[in-house]
Each structure stands twice: as structure tokens, then as C-alpha cells.
Amino acid sequence: MFTEEKKNSQIFQDSNHLSPTSELEVSELIKEAYKKKFPIDIHGSNSKKFIGYNVQAAKSLDFSNLSGVIEYLPEELYIKVKPGTLIKDIENILEKNNQELSFEPTDFGYLKDGKSNKGTAGGCVSCNFAGSRRFKVGSVRDFILGFRGVNGKGDIIKSGGTVVKNVTGYDLSKLVSGSFGTLVALTEVTLKISAKKPSQNTIIIYEKDPKIISDLFNMVLSSSNEISGAVFVPDEPKSKKFAPNKSKAFKLNDLDQEGDFFAFRIEGDQNSIKERIKDISNEMDLKNYKTSNLDIYQSDLFWKSINSLQLFSETKNNLLRAVVPPSKSEKMMSFLKNKYRYFIDWSGALFWIEVPGDQNIKEVKNTIIQNDGYVTIIKKSEDFEFTEKLFTIDDTKLMISKKIKESFDPRGLFNPGKMYKDF
Amino acid sequence: MQTNFTETQLKDKDNQSSEKIFKKCVHCGMCNATCPTYGILGDELDGPRGRIYLIKDMLENNKKPTEKVVKHIDRCLSCYSCMTTCPAGVNYMHLIDHGKKYIEKNYERSTFDKLIRYFFIYYSSEY
Amino acid sequence: MSEIALPNVDRTIVSKKDIIVNNLKQFTDKKNVLSELDEIRPYETDALAAYKNLPLAVVLPENTQEVSEILKFCHRENIKVIPRGAGTGLSGGALPLNDAILLGLGKFNKILDIDFDNKCVVTQPGVTNLSITHAVKHKGYYYAPDPSSQLACSIGGNVAENSGGVHSLKYGTTTNNILGVEMVMMDGTICRIGGKTLDQEGYDLLGLICGSEGLLGVITEVTVKILKNPQTVKAALIGFPSIEDGGSCVTDIISNGITPAGMEIMDKALIDATEKFVHAGYPMDAEVLMIVELDGTKSEVEELFKQIKQIAEKNKSNSFKLSKNEKERLGFWSGRKAAFPACGAMAPDYYCMDGTIPRGKLSEILKEISRLSKKYNLGVANGFHAGDGNLHPLILFDGSNKEELRRTEEFGAEILKACVRMGGALSGEHGIGIEKRELMCEAFNDNDIQQQINIKMSLDEKNLLNPGKVYPILRKCAEEGRVHVHRGEEKFPDLPRF
């Protein structure tokens, strides 16, 4: 044990890029950092590195070598993995048992370099970006049953477990999700998994009127037909500022490339899907619209494209992610129309907005806040001047967050300045 | 609920049956949910569970009812909707009657209070 | 059960009672401050009536501003505060302390906003769980988490304990079904977390508050998500000849990709007890009875029940009965829902446990419980939320027999320890409170607990809000195990107490 400690101390001295392979090693390295007050850049495969502020740290702690499945019990509906395990690998393993991560982790790969990269389990949990099923099944944080990790003093801590119902102390799994590695260096996460539905269909409605779209979103949310995704994708504004992507991103046989469209997804067995589509056709009066129906294969591709933000593939502009109460979607649409490239997910609650030029961000941000929403600047253009904060937070919550941060990481070593300037 | 009656107290017939009922109560609080006065006032003392506590305390300790205790017991409308939701089948009716009887015996109401009561008895007997 | 270590009483606070009470009367209507012994006695316990302790005074504020003023005052004067909702908790989370103010939120009983457009309801914390559903059901909506006490338990208390219920397998617990809260911190700061939007940016404070058992803040408003009623709901009663068969049927249903809305298991003792009590028509030849409920579209429900029937037959089921109509479905549930009073009728007292295990360990834990039942010579009836592995063994005993009480307590602790050993948790939905506090070291080591205490101390540095709950009072718990202290004689008076 002693020699091990010494060895790690030496490693810490010698190298700035640390890549531990065990929890104990992580703990030892962080203990060293704590002693020497060295800030650390904690990261996985760097697939989402561009989100948030740049971290200025002496040492970088890379978790991609701490990977692998620890335990997978299909009948208990959980998988326990090390943080560096690739989401892609996890999904492949689950696929074999007809299971999936039903929160559909957002794939930021296309945004960066035009190809898929879902990153690691640790990164996925730390960023808490869930895909189209969010309004139906919950966010990433709703699927974390427990974790193990190392806090800012180097102590190994755990919370939660492998069972769904668990009220034993504070639910730190929730706190850790969306913390961008500023609280705990994760060493193990347990994810809740779900059975994959045998089939899916997607209905496309060609429509552009904000009022009608907003009503359709509302109908989706009010329907008892278990619709598991609803988006609106308008045509791109005719401006040189946006490199055309839409027809490429949604290149499917049964989808018309021209015009704005609304789409919703139904999953289940074939009979149930048929029955529900019939019911929804009445609910939404579908015969009054031009529609098309995407079969299981096209539907699958369609939602992959949505959840990997292919509309903004390799964009050079700023990309904003806004969440508003769904009833505000109409106002938001009227504002964004023909001005910005955007699409709406989560049945009217989530807006992905591409904003060219720094000066326009303020206008968009204000509109979102006026509509009771919050906004994160996900991708920054090259000329981004940091006059706008990347995350929105009020003073009281900032004060609480700061205190919580200190309780995990008293010396402020983990990803300093990643989320807020103050810590 | 645990009870603390002395043997002498238990010689009284009312005490005897009330003791049995107190024992049945598991203090779960379901009764408060359907109690109209608890619904308005939100005070444990204005719901059946609190009243049972007050009555039990009075009876066990042969206490002279205080003005405040009397107020909370008086507020019970004797609608017995609590009895429809009690999962343990507590006979609240008997308890509140016992409590009210005990108060009438051991509590001197103010002249104003008495006047109002006579007034109501007088008028209700008219119909 | 009735003797447990509590934080040291601050005598100076107790001696200043009159001054404190007079001060409190400045912040709210003076009739909302209760201080006479007669008035505060009914507040000495919640639904875990085995523990009793008188508060210094009770205050029933009427709005957020008043709560904030009261907490600010208590913070300044170092007075402990115990928040309380409807007082239906089963872990003693609202147990008062002699030198603490009991802050009752019973007057926060109004629904503030029903927003069908955003599918949410904004409500005060004292509103009961079921009244939220009642407020929206005319338009076909409901609030999903349904703890057994949903008729009486308050939504604020649900947030504090992260309550679940029969349907949490499919719809999650409170934490998955709320969008925002307004809360007051111990220093009086009013804070809004979340709102009508999904998720929040930054640290998930909502997730932290949910299940924090009133240790981090006093909740003064809750925004909950409402769901549309499913089109079809059907239930089936399935009997099995042995525990193993029932248990493996549960796992088989889940591994076949079926997610029932609810899945309950009752053992022979509970079947007998409830059948005598409500005559629900349960098969009396079954050793284990399973209630499975599915919801969704008509064809989907029918198809899945066909599959479930096959799975059940494969697991040697000896009866299968599908509900034909709503009345029959409710009939199936009536027995399960009457489990508590039915057991109350069998023995003078019962002690309801609440542990969680991985589904696959169902028959293992049932066997362990029956072994322990023999060891302690106490009867036990088992009801399980089998779908999510949450078990509620009801230990039958006679509280007036001190020795039996002690055995019951040990029996209960052993069940929970077994749950943790099998990879489960100490509490699924009742919370740790005061009851399971000393058992926390079974599941967590010193580091884990220290981290939690650090969070507590960062938001309530004087440890004034609901102290003495959740975390073991004697630190170094890993060595101590369960601590049993008689009133006044603490074992290690010099150790720091939390």
C-alpha cells in the first residue's frame, strides 16, 4: 500500500497527463493534488469538451482508461460501468438483450467533426443532456441509480445503489449529473436500462404555422397514446450564414425535403402502433394535413439524426440550447422564424438554436428568459467574446451551488471555472 | 396507541370502552384527510387524530379541561367522515362523545358560552 | 423502540421558552403559535408513534414570508427547527426535540395553479397527494406517485421522503415527477428551484432536496407534473404454489421486456389476513399471490397479459384471474391496500419495515425473513412492491410486552441488514428518519456519511434544521453498529454529535 502511494505520488510529479486505471489510483492522485493544491481538468473522451468554459489546470485527469462493464444484469434492469466506458459500447451490449438507454444520450459528435461520438458514460452523466424521449421517460439524471467516485479531498464516496427505490441519505446521483465533473471524479456509475420497444413509426406532418405547431405539441402532451418523441423542424433561413444541412440530415425516402415539418414517434408492438395511429389521426385531425409515415428503419434513422443534432453538423456558428415551458413554444417560434436555424424537441420544450455572430446572442437569450426558460450556450463561434455567460443562474442558486461545491471539493480543484467564473 | 389508564380509572365503563378504542388507533393520520375542520385550519389539534390525543390525555390524567382544549374539541362537527377513512376502524364517535361528556362535567363554561348554548337549544327545540 | 439517543438538549434555549414564544408571535398570527403543554402534546409524534418527544413550541405559519422570518429568527438565536407536513411519516422524520420549534405546514393547504397547457400543478406543500389528482381528474389527468397513505400525506412530505408507491416501477418516484420547488433555507433565504421547465441547468438541486428528509430546507411550494390517464388499465391475480415460483415469475416478466404499471406479491400470511378482513376473493390455495397491473392501449394490454399468462404457467402458477372490469380490478387491490389494518386485527401491534432488494433476490429474502421469524418467535406478514423490489414485512407483536418489543426491534434491524447484504437499500420510500438512523452504517462507510454531512453543514452550518435524523448520532458508526442508548446515559459523551 505504502509503495503504491509512493509510486502514484511519483507519477503525479512526473506527468501532467494522468490516466488512472483503478479507483484507488484516482483516489491517490487526487490526494496528491489536494496536498499540493493543483487544479485538475477531469475528462473522459473529450467528446463534449467544447461545452462550458475552458479549464485552466496544471494536471489533466483522463478517465478513458478506467473503462469496462462491471456488472450487467438484464433482468434487474441495470448496468454498472466504469466511467470511461463508451456509450456506443454500452448500447451495443444492451442491444443484444433487446435493451437500451431509453433517455437517448445526445450525440455531440456531428457538431464537432461530422461523425457520431457519444462519448463516455461518465461524460454522459456529468453533462445530463437527454434526447427526444425526455418528456416521456425522464432525463439522464432519472436513470442513474448510484455511483462511486472520489471527492476533492481524495476520499472515495458512494451514493445510491442498484435499486430504483432508495431513500437512504441525500440522492447524490442527481447532484452529480449535470455537474460537469466539478463535484466528484466518477469511478463507477449504475444506469437504469429499459426494454427496447419492438417497433416504431414516425408520422410527419407538413405544416409551418406556429399556432398550429404549438397546438400539435399540446395534443402530443395531452394524448394517452404514449407518444415518445415530437419535434418541429423548420426550413433553414435563406442566408449565407447557414451552410445548408437540412436535406442531408433528414435524407429519407418518405420525407419531403421541402418545407417545415412536425414529426412524432410511436413505439410498441405493430398492432398497438396501428391502433394508436388510428386514434391519434382522429385526435389531431390528420386528414386535414399533408402527412407521411416513416417505417421502422426510416424512423430509427430520423430520430438518430435528431438526437445527434445533424441539422447543425460542423457549424461554425454559436449553438444555444434553450428549455422553456411548452406553452411558450408559439411565442418562441414566432420570434425565431426565418431568422435563425433551429428545431424544437421535447414536444415544444427544448429549442436548439444556431446563432451566427456574437451580437445576436443577447437578443435570443433575452427572449428565452422572457418566456420563463433557461439557456446554455453549447457551442461558441470563433469570434465569441464571452460577454454573455454560458450558463444561466440566479444569485441565490449560485450561492447554494458554491456551498455545495465546497462541501465536495473544498480547495476548488475539479474543473475550475468550467461552469461559472466564481468556482 | 399505548394507553396509561390506572385500574381505578378502568372501573369506569366509559373509560373501559374508550381504552379499547384508543388501543386500536395506529396514529396514521388518515382521518385528518377527510376532516372538514382540519381541512380549513391545518392544525393537528383540529383534526380527529389530535382530538383523540387531547381526549386521551384528559381522561388518563383526570385533567381539568383547559379553555384551549375545550375549543378544539368543541370545533368537532361530529360529522364522522373520519370514520369512513380510518383503516383501523377506530370508533371515533364514542371517543368524541366521551370527551364532550367529560368536558360538560368538568368544565365551567363562560356565561356568554352558556347563553349561546341555551339559545341554540331553545331554537332547535322549536323545530 | 421508544428509547433512542437524541441530540443534547440546549438548556439555555429551554429556559428562554417564554421569550422565544413571544418573539414567534411577531412573525405570524399569535393563535398560530402553540406553547401550552396540552396544545403541543398531540404534536409529540408522527405516524411512527413508538417515538415520542415534546417540542419547545409549535408554530403554524401561513405563508412563505412568515416561514422565512421564523427561520431567520431561529438561525440567529440558535434554535433548532423540525419541519412537519401531515405527520404521516413512518420513520419518525418529524419527531420533535425538547429545545426545538416544530414548524407545521398544515396551513399551506391550497392549490395555487392548475396549468393544463404545461401539464403541471403548482401547489402548497400541505396539500395532500390525492387532492392533486382530484383537482385534475375532470380533464383526465392524474399525479403518478401513489404512496399507500396518499389520501392523507402531504406533497411537501412526499418531496422530503421521495415517496413512491405501487406504480413507481413504471412511473418513478416523487423525484421523477416534480418540476420545481420553492424552499426556505435555515438562514431565511427564499430559493426557487426549477419551475415549469423540464430539468434545470447547473447542479440538480431539485434532486438533492427530494428525499432530503427536511434537513436542507423547508419546502413552501411544489410544482408537480401531471399525466394523462392511460386508456386501459387491467389487473390479474396470479397464485403460485411456492415462494420460488412467484419470485422467478417476477424476474421472468421483467426480463421479457414487460414493464407492468404495478406488480405486488403477498405471502400466505398476508393473503389469509386480508381475505378474512375484506373478502377480496383471493385464491386460498396459493402460497404466494401476485397482482400484476398493466396500462396502455387496449390491444397492447391484452397482448401483454397473454404473454404474462404463459410466463406464469411456465412458473407453475396454479391460478390466473384477469379483471373483467374496473370494479373487479379495484377489488383485486382492496385486499393489498387493506394489508395494514388486516394485520392490525391479527395482533395488538405491527411494525412496518421498508427495505429494498434486487428483484432476483425475492425468494431468498422471503426465506431469510421466515427463518428470522422463527428465531425471534414473532409472526410476520409480507407485502412487496415486487416490481421494484421494495418490501414491506409487517412484524406482528404486542407492544405492552417490553421483551417482545425488543425482539421486534432486533428482528426488523436484521431484515434490513439482510436487504443491504443482498445488494438492496435500507429504505425504499419511508426514509431513514430516526428509526433507521443507526443502521446507515450498514450501507455506508464513514467517508460516504461524512460527505453527506458536509453537504448538510454547507447549507445549514449550525445544524439547526431537523438535527438528529438520518445520520448516526455517534460518528465512527462503522465500529459501533447499532447504538442503543437509554435516556440520559450516553455511551461516549465526548464524541461529536450530529
PDB file of C-alpha atoms in Angstrom, chain B residues 1-2 23 26-34 38-45 49-51 53-54 56-57 61 63-66 68-69 71-72 75 85 87-89, chain C residues 31 34 36-49 52 60 84-88 105-107 109 128 148-152 277 341 348-350 399-400 402:
ATOM      1  CA  MET B   1     -51.561   3.543  20.655  1.00  0.00           C
ATOM      2  CA  GLN B   2     -50.278   2.705  24.067  1.00  0.00           C
ATOM      3  CA  LYS B  23     -55.553   0.912  21.559  1.00  0.00           C
ATOM      4  CA  VAL B  26     -52.334   3.411  14.979  1.00  0.00           C
ATOM      5  CA  HIS B  27     -51.832   7.173  14.690  1.00  0.00           C
ATOM      6  CA  CYS B  28     -51.567   7.020  10.887  1.00  0.00           C
ATOM      7  CA  GLY B  29     -53.367  10.308  10.282  1.00  0.00           C
ATOM      8  CA  MET B  30     -55.736   9.167   7.533  1.00  0.00           C
ATOM      9  CA  CYS B  31     -58.619  10.690   9.480  1.00  0.00           C
ATOM     10  CA  ASN B  32     -57.215  14.201   9.140  1.00  0.00           C
ATOM     11  CA  ALA B  33     -57.550  13.952   5.365  1.00  0.00           C
ATOM     12  CA  THR B  34     -61.329  13.882   5.446  1.00  0.00           C
ATOM     13  CA  TYR B  38     -58.546  20.119   9.701  1.00  0.00           C
ATOM     14  CA  GLY B  39     -59.016  20.933   6.039  1.00  0.00           C
ATOM     15  CA  ILE B  40     -59.639  24.570   6.871  1.00  0.00           C
ATOM     16  CA  LEU B  41     -57.390  25.129   9.873  1.00  0.00           C
ATOM     17  CA  GLY B  42     -54.481  22.764   9.161  1.00  0.00           C
ATOM     18  CA  ASP B  43     -53.789  22.353  12.871  1.00  0.00           C
ATOM     19  CA  GLU B  44     -53.263  18.830  14.219  1.00  0.00           C
ATOM     20  CA  LEU B  45     -55.422  19.824  17.192  1.00  0.00           C
ATOM     21  CA  ARG B  49     -56.039  12.369  15.480  1.00  0.00           C
ATOM     22  CA  GLY B  50     -55.186  15.416  17.577  1.00  0.00           C
ATOM     23  CA  ARG B  51     -58.553  15.394  19.313  1.00  0.00           C
ATOM     24  CA  TYR B  53     -54.779  12.724  21.751  1.00  0.00           C
ATOM     25  CA  LEU B  54     -56.357  15.568  23.697  1.00  0.00           C
ATOM     26  CA  LYS B  56     -56.823  10.558  25.917  1.00  0.00           C
ATOM     27  CA  ASP B  57     -54.612  12.988  27.810  1.00  0.00           C
ATOM     28  CA  ASN B  61     -54.682  12.136  33.844  1.00  0.00           C
ATOM     29  CA  LYS B  63     -57.284  16.599  33.887  1.00  0.00           C
ATOM     30  CA  LYS B  64     -59.482  19.586  34.239  1.00  0.00           C
ATOM     31  CA  PRO B  65     -60.110  20.697  30.656  1.00  0.00           C
ATOM     32  CA  THR B  66     -58.490  23.996  29.748  1.00  0.00           C
ATOM     33  CA  LYS B  68     -57.919  25.764  24.659  1.00  0.00           C
ATOM     34  CA  VAL B  69     -58.584  22.046  24.806  1.00  0.00           C
ATOM     35  CA  LYS B  71     -62.085  24.957  21.961  1.00  0.00           C
ATOM     36  CA  HIS B  72     -60.537  22.228  19.837  1.00  0.00           C
ATOM     37  CA  ARG B  75     -64.837  22.516  16.980  1.00  0.00           C
ATOM     38  CA  THR B  85     -61.409   6.564   6.122  1.00  0.00           C
ATOM     39  CA  PRO B  87     -58.179   1.919   8.177  1.00  0.00           C
ATOM     40  CA  ALA B  88     -58.098   0.582  11.745  1.00  0.00           C
ATOM     41  CA  GLY B  89     -61.817   1.016  12.376  1.00  0.00           C
TER      42      GLY B  89
ATOM     43  CA  LYS C  31     -53.074  31.998  17.523  1.00  0.00           C
ATOM     44  CA  LEU C  34     -48.819  26.887  20.381  1.00  0.00           C
ATOM     45  CA  GLU C  36     -49.083  25.166  26.365  1.00  0.00           C
ATOM     46  CA  LEU C  37     -48.443  21.556  27.228  1.00  0.00           C
ATOM     47  CA  ASP C  38     -51.964  20.480  26.261  1.00  0.00           C
ATOM     48  CA  GLU C  39     -51.569  22.016  22.831  1.00  0.00           C
ATOM     49  CA  ILE C  40     -48.141  20.732  21.986  1.00  0.00           C
ATOM     50  CA  ARG C  41     -48.606  17.180  23.236  1.00  0.00           C
ATOM     51  CA  PRO C  42     -50.533  15.972  20.157  1.00  0.00           C
ATOM     52  CA  TYR C  43     -47.533  17.102  18.110  1.00  0.00           C
ATOM     53  CA  GLU C  44     -45.073  14.907  20.020  1.00  0.00           C
ATOM     54  CA  THR C  45     -45.103  12.122  17.409  1.00  0.00           C
ATOM     55  CA  ASP C  46     -45.933  11.355  13.768  1.00  0.00           C
ATOM     56  CA  ALA C  47     -47.238   8.079  12.312  1.00  0.00           C
ATOM     57  CA  LEU C  48     -44.363   6.191  13.932  1.00  0.00           C
ATOM     58  CA  ALA C  49     -45.991   6.514  17.336  1.00  0.00           C
ATOM     59  CA  LYS C  52     -42.477  10.495  21.329  1.00  0.00           C
ATOM     60  CA  LEU C  60     -48.041  27.113  12.104  1.00  0.00           C
ATOM     61  CA  ARG C  84     -43.631  18.728   9.717  1.00  0.00           C
ATOM     62  CA  GLY C  85     -46.187  18.115   6.983  1.00  0.00           C
ATOM     63  CA  ALA C  86     -49.227  15.943   7.571  1.00  0.00           C
ATOM     64  CA  GLY C  87     -47.430  13.817  10.173  1.00  0.00           C
ATOM     65  CA  THR C  88     -47.980  10.559   8.302  1.00  0.00           C
ATOM     66  CA  LEU C 105     -47.011  23.367   7.356  1.00  0.00           C
ATOM     67  CA  GLY C 106     -50.656  22.323   7.744  1.00  0.00           C
ATOM     68  CA  LYS C 107     -51.870  25.779   6.801  1.00  0.00           C
ATOM     69  CA  ASN C 109     -53.149  23.737   2.070  1.00  0.00           C
ATOM     70  CA  THR C 128     -52.412  16.024   0.110  1.00  0.00           C
ATOM     71  CA  SER C 148     -50.437   3.979   0.390  1.00  0.00           C
ATOM     72  CA  SER C 149     -51.144   6.999   2.561  1.00  0.00           C
ATOM     73  CA  GLN C 150     -51.858   9.196  -0.471  1.00  0.00           C
ATOM     74  CA  LEU C 151     -55.204  10.211   0.959  1.00  0.00           C
ATOM     75  CA  ALA C 152     -53.567  11.935   3.901  1.00  0.00           C
ATOM     76  CA  PHE C 277     -60.618  -8.733   6.561  1.00  0.00           C
ATOM     77  CA  PRO C 341     -55.488  -2.785   9.179  1.00  0.00           C
ATOM     78  CA  PRO C 348     -52.171  -5.794  19.037  1.00  0.00           C
ATOM     79  CA  ASP C 349     -49.330  -4.048  17.185  1.00  0.00           C
ATOM     80  CA  TYR C 350     -47.429  -4.339  13.953  1.00  0.00           C
ATOM     81  CA  GLY C 399     -46.344  -3.535  22.374  1.00  0.00           C
ATOM     82  CA  SER C 400     -47.309  -3.824  26.022  1.00  0.00           C
ATOM     83  CA  LYS C 402     -41.430  -4.929  26.677  1.00  0.00           C
TER      84      LYS C 402
END
